Each structure stands twice: as structure tokens, then as C-alpha cells.
mmCIF file of C-alpha atoms and ligand atoms in Angstrom:
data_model
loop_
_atom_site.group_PDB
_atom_site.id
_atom_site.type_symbol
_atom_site.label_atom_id
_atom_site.label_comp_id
_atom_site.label_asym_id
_atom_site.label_seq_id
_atom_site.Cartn_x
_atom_site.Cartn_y
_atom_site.Cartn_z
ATOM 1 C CA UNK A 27 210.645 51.935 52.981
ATOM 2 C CA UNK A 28 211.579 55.294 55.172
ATOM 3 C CA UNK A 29 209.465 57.420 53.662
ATOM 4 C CA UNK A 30 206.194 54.387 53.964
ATOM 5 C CA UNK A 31 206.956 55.182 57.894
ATOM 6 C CA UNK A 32 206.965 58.276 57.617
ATOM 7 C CA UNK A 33 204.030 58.613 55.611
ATOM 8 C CA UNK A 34 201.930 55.867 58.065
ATOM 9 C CA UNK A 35 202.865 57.894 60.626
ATOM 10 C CA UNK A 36 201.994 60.880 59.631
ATOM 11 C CA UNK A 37 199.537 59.356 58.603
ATOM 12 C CA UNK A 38 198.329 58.341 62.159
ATOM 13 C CA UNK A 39 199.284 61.802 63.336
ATOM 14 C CA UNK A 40 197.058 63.217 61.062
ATOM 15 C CA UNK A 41 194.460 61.046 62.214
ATOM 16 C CA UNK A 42 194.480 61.418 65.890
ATOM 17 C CA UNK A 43 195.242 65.039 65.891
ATOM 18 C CA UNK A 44 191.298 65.458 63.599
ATOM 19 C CA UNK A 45 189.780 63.083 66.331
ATOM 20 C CA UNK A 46 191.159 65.660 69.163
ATOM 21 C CA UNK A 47 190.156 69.100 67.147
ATOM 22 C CA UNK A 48 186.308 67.306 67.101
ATOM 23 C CA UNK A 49 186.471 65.778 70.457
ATOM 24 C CA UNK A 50 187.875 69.434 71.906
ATOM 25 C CA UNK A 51 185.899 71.301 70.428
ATOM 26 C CA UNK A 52 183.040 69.090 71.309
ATOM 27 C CA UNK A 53 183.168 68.791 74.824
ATOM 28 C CA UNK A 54 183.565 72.912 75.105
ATOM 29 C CA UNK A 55 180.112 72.650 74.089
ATOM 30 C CA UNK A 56 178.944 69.949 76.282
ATOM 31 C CA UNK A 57 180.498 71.798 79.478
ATOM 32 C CA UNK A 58 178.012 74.744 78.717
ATOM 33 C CA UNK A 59 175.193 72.439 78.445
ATOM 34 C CA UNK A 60 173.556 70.527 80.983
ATOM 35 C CA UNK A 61 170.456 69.776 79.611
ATOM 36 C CA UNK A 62 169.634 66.965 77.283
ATOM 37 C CA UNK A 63 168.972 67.920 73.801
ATOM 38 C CA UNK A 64 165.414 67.263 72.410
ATOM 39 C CA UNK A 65 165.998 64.838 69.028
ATOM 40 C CA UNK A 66 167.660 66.294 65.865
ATOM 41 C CA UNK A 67 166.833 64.424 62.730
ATOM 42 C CA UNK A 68 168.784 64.663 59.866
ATOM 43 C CA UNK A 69 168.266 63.197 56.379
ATOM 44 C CA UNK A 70 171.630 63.153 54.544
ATOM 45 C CA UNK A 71 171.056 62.397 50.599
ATOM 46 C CA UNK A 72 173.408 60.906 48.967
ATOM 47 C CA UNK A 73 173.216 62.315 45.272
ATOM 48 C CA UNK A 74 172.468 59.900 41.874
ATOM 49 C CA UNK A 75 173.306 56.552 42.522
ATOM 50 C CA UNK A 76 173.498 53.193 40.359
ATOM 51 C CA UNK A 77 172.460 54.143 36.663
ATOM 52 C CA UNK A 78 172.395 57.719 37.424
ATOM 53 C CA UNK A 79 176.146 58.073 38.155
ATOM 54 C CA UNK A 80 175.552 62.250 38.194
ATOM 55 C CA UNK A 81 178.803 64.088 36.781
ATOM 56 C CA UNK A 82 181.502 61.865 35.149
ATOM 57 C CA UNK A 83 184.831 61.782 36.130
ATOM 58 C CA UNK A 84 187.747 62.584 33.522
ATOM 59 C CA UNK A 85 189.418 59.176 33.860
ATOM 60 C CA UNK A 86 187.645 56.262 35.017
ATOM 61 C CA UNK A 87 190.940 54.624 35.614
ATOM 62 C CA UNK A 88 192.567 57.168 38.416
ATOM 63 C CA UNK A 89 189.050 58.838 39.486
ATOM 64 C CA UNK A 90 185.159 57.924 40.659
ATOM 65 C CA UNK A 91 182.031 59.415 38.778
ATOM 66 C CA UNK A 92 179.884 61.650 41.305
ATOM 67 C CA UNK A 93 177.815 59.116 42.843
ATOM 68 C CA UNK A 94 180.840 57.596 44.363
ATOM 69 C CA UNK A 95 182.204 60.780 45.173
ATOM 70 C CA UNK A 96 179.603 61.929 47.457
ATOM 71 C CA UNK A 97 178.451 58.118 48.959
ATOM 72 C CA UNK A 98 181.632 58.320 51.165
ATOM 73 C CA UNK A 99 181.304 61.679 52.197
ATOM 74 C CA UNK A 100 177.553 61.069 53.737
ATOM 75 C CA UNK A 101 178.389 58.048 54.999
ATOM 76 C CA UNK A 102 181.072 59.867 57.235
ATOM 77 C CA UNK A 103 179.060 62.805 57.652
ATOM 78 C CA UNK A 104 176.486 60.705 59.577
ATOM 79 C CA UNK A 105 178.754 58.532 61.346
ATOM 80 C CA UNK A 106 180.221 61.951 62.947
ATOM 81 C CA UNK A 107 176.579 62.792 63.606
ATOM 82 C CA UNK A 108 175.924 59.696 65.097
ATOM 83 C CA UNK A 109 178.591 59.075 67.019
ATOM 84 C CA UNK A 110 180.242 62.880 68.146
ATOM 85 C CA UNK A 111 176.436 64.219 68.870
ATOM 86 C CA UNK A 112 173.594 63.187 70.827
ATOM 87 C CA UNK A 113 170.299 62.035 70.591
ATOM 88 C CA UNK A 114 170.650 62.660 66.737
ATOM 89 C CA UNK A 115 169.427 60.481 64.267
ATOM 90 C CA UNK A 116 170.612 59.995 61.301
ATOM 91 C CA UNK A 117 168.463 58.814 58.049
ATOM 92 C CA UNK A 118 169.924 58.079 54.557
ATOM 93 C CA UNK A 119 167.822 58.155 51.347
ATOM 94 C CA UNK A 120 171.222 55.481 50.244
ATOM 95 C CA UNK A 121 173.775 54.101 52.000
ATOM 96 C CA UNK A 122 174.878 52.017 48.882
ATOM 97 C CA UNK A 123 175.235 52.386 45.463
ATOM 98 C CA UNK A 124 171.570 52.223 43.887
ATOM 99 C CA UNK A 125 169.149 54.155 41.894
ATOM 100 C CA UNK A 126 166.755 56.020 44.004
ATOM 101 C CA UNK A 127 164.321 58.657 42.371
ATOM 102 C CA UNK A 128 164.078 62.489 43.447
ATOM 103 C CA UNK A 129 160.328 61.513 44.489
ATOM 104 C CA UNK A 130 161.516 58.733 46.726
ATOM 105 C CA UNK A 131 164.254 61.149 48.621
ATOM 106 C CA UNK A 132 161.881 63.619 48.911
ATOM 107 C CA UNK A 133 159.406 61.284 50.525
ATOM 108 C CA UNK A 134 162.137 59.716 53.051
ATOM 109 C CA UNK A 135 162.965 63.530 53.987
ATOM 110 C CA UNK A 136 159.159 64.462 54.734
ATOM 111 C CA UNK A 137 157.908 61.252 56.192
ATOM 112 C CA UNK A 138 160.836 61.593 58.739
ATOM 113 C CA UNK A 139 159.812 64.901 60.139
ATOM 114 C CA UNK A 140 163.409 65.770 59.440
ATOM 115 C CA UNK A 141 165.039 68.746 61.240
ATOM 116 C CA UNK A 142 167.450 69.146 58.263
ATOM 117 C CA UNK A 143 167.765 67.852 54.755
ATOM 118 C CA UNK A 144 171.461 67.755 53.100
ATOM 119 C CA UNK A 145 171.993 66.276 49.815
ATOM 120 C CA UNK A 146 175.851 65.898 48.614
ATOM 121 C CA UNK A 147 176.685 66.714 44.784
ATOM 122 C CA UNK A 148 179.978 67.506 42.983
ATOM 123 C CA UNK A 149 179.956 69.470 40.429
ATOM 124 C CA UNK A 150 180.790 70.034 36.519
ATOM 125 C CA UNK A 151 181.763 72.763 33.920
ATOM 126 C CA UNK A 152 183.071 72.612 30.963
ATOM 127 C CA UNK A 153 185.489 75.220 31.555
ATOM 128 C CA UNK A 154 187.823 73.624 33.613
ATOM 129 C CA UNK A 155 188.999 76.297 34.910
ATOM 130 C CA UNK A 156 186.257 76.862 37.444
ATOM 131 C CA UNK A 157 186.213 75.372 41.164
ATOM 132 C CA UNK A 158 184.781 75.852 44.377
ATOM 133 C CA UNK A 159 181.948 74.467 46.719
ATOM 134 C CA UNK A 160 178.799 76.026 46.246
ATOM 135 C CA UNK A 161 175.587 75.824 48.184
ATOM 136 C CA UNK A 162 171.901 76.434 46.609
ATOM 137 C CA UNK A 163 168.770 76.796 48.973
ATOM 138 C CA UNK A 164 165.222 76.762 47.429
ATOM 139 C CA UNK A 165 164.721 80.509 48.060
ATOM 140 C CA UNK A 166 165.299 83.143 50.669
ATOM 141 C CA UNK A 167 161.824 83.027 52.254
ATOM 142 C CA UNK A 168 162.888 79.832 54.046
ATOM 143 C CA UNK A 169 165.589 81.567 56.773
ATOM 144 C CA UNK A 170 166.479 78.394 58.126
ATOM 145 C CA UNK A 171 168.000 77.002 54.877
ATOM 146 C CA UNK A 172 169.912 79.759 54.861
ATOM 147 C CA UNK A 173 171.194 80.038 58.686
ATOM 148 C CA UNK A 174 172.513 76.607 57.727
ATOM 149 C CA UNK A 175 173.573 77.254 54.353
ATOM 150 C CA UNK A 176 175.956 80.358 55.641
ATOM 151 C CA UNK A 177 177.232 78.199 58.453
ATOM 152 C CA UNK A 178 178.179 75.473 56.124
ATOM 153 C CA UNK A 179 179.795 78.293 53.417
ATOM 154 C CA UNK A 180 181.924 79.446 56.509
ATOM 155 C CA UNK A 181 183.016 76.085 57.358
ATOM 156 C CA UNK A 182 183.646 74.575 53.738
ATOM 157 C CA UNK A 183 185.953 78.310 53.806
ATOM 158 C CA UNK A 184 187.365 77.489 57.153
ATOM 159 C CA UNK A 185 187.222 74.077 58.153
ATOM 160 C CA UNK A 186 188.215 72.601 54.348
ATOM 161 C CA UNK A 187 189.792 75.651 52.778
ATOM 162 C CA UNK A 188 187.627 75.552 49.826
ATOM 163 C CA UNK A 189 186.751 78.701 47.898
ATOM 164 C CA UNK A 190 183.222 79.075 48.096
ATOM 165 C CA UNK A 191 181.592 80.634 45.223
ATOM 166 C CA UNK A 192 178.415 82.452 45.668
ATOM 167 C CA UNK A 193 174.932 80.970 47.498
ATOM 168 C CA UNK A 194 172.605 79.974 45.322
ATOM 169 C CA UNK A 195 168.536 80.483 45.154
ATOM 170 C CA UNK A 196 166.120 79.562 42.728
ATOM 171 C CA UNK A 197 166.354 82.944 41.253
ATOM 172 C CA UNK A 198 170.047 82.907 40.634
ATOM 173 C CA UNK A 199 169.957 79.439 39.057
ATOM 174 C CA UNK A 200 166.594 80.599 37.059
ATOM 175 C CA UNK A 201 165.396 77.215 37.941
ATOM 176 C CA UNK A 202 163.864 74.362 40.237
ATOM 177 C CA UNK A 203 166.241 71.635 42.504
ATOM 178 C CA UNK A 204 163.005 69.014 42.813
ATOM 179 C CA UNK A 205 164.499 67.860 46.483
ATOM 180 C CA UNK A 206 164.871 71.395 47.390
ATOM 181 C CA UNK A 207 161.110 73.035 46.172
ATOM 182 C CA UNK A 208 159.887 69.807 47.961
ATOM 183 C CA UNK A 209 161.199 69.045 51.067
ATOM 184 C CA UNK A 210 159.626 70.529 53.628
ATOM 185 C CA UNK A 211 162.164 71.423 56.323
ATOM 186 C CA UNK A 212 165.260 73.618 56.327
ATOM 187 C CA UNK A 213 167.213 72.102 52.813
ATOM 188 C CA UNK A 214 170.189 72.819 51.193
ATOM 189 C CA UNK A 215 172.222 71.195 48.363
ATOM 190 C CA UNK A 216 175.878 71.010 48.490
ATOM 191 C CA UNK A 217 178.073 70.884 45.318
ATOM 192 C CA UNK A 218 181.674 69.940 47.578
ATOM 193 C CA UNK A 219 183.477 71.445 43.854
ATOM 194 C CA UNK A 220 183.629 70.692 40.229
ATOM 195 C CA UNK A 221 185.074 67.137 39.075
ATOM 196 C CA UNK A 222 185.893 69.205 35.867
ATOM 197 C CA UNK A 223 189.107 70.982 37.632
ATOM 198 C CA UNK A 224 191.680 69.143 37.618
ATOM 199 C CA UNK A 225 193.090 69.706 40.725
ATOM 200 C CA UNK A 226 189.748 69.765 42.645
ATOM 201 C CA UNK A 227 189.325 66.419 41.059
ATOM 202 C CA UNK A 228 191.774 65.272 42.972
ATOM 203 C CA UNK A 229 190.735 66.363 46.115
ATOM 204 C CA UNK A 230 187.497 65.344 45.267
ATOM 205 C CA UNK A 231 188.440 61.457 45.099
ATOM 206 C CA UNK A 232 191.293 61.753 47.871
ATOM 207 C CA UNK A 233 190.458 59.907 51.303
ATOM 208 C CA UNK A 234 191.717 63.265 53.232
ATOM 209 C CA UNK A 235 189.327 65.350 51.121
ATOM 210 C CA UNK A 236 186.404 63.744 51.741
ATOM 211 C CA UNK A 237 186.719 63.444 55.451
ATOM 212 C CA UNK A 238 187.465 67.283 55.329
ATOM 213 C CA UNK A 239 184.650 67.307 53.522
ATOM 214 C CA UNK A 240 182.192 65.673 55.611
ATOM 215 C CA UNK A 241 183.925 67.044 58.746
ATOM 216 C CA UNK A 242 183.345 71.011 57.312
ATOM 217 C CA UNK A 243 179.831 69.622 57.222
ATOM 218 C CA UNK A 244 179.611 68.099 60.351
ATOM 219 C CA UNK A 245 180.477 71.372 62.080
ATOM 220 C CA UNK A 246 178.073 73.737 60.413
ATOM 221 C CA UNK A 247 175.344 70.830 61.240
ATOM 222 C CA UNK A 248 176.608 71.538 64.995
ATOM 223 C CA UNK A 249 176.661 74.665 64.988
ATOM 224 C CA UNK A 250 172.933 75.163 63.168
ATOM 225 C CA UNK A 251 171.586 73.018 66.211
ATOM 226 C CA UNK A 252 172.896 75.278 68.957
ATOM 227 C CA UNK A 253 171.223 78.070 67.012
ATOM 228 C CA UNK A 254 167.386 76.193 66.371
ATOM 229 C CA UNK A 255 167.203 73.554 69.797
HETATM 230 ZN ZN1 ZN B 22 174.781 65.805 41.231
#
């Protein structure tokens, strides 16, 4: 019964101590700028999604399979967006847990003139050993995917902790990422870590992960805007 205090409290703590690290850290920037920002638009992909669950999980009964993984974390991403930033809108290819096909995100990205395109994945090897959050770009030639994609590297180091294992281009992976060749503004693909470890499993599927998560994200999404508007 002590230790359920303790633990809402902390709990709380916890809480209200993340909502004053974003709020500081968000009015220092607001002090410095007077002028109203011109409209940001970000698309925020939710990866798989009803019969494409993505990666599975290890045990169904303790864990979520990947397209339930990264649901939460865009959700949250874009209510942080939404609500911590302004004039910034916010599209999702899902908000729920349905089927929609690489040619359909793709066409939500472009057809929104998006400013930024950010689809969530978690990822899988079969030696188990491996973890970290990695981030692939289509290919160096496009230097805004990869101002972004080393701001959001820094802050999944930083902001989540997360060992961050190498960027990734088209050349490294010796092959396409359809929403990446295809969209046609700055795009990067997130894998937040590998399901496969055990102990980034965890973290993967834990409440205070995924707002970590989606708060490391938040940041570098920021951060990229003070650099481009
Ligand atoms: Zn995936």
C-alpha cells in the first residue's frame, strides 16, 4: 500500500517535472522570437497497421507487436506538436489501428505539401543481442533529411538515452524504403530499437518509454524548425 504512494507519486513527480523541462525550455525559445511562425506541416506515419502488424513481439501475453508499439508514440508525438508549438499542423497517415498501404502514406505526405515526413518503426534481429534506435534517410543528396535526421540521433542519445547505431542511406541498406524514395519533402524513418532485445523490449512497450520516445522526437522536430523557418 506504501510503496502504491510512493510509486503514484512519483509517479506524478515524474510527470510534472517532463511538462516543466518542455514548457522551460519552450518558452526560452518563444522569448527570442517575436514574430509569428509561417505554418509547419508535419506528416507523422504511423508504421504497419491492422493485418500488417510489422515486427512481432516475443510474447503476445506481456508485450505489443510493432504496429502497436509505434501508434502510441505518434499519437503523442503530434499531440506535443500540436499543443507545445504553434501554427503547426499535424497530419496522420493512421491514428488507429488499420491497414493502410505504402502508396496511400506516400500520397497523404505529398498531397499535404508537408514540411516533414516521420514514419515510426521498431525494429528486429535475430540476434538478440543487438539494440539501439537507428535512423535511415533516402540518400545524402537530400540535406534536409539529414539536418533532421542528426538532430533526432542527438536527441534519441540525449533526450532518451538510447544508443544510436549508425545513420542509414540507401547505400548502406543496399536497398529502397518506398515512403522514403517517394515522399517528396525532407523524410526520415525511425526504428525507436529492436523488439528482439529483451530489455529494449521492454522499454519499447513501457508507458515511460514511449513518451521519452516521442518527446526525443518532439525536440529534434523543434529544433529542425528553428533551423529551416
Ligand atoms: Zn516496421
Amino acid at each position: 500500500m506504501k510503496y502504491y504512494y510512493f510509486s503514484k507519486t512519483l509517479q506524478i513527480f515524474t510527470f510534472l517535472l517532463f511538462i516543466f523541462l518542455i514548457e522551460s525550455s519552450f518558452s526560452s525559445v518563444e522569448t527570442f522570437d517575436k514574430t509569428k511562425k509561417p505554418l509547419f506541416v508535419v506528416v507523422i506515419d504511423a508504421g504497419h497497421g491492422g493485418n500488417d502488424v510489422g515486427n512481432e513481439c516475443s510474447d503476445l501475453s506481456r508485450f505489443k507487436q510493432e504496429k502497436d508499439i509505434v501508434l502510441p508514440v505518434a499519437l503523442q508525438l503530434g499531440g506535443y506538436l500540436e499543443n507545445l508549438l504553434e501554427n503547426v499542423k499535424v497530419v496522420y497517415t493512421r491514428t488507429e489501428d488499420r491497414y493502410v498501404s505504402l502508396e496511400e502514406r506516400v500520397e497523404i505526405a505529398n498531397n499535404a505539401s508537408a514540411d516533414l515526413f516521420i514514419s515510426i518503426h521498431a525494429n528486429h534481429n535475430p540476434i538478440k543481442s543487438i539494440y539501439g534506435s537507428q535512423v535511415h534517410i533516402h540518400n545524402h543528396d537530400i540535406k534536409f533529411s539529414k539536418v533532421f535526421a542528426k538532430k533526432l540521433m542527438k536527441q534519441l542519445s540525449e533526450r532518451a538515452k538510447r544508443k544510436v547505431l549508425k545513420l542509414q542511406t540507401k547505400v548502406d541498406r543496399g536497398h529502397n524504403l518506398f515512403v522514403l524514395q517517394n515522399t517528396k519533402m525532407p523524410a526520415v524513418l525511425v526504428e525507436l530499437g529492436f523488439m528482439s532485445n529483451g530489455q529494449e523490449e521492454v522499454y519499447l512497450n513501457s508507458e515511460y518509454g514511449q513518451t521519452i520516445l516521442a518527446s526525443a522526437i518532439f525536440r529534434a522536430v523543434r529544433e529542425y524548425r528553428e533551423v529551416v523557418q
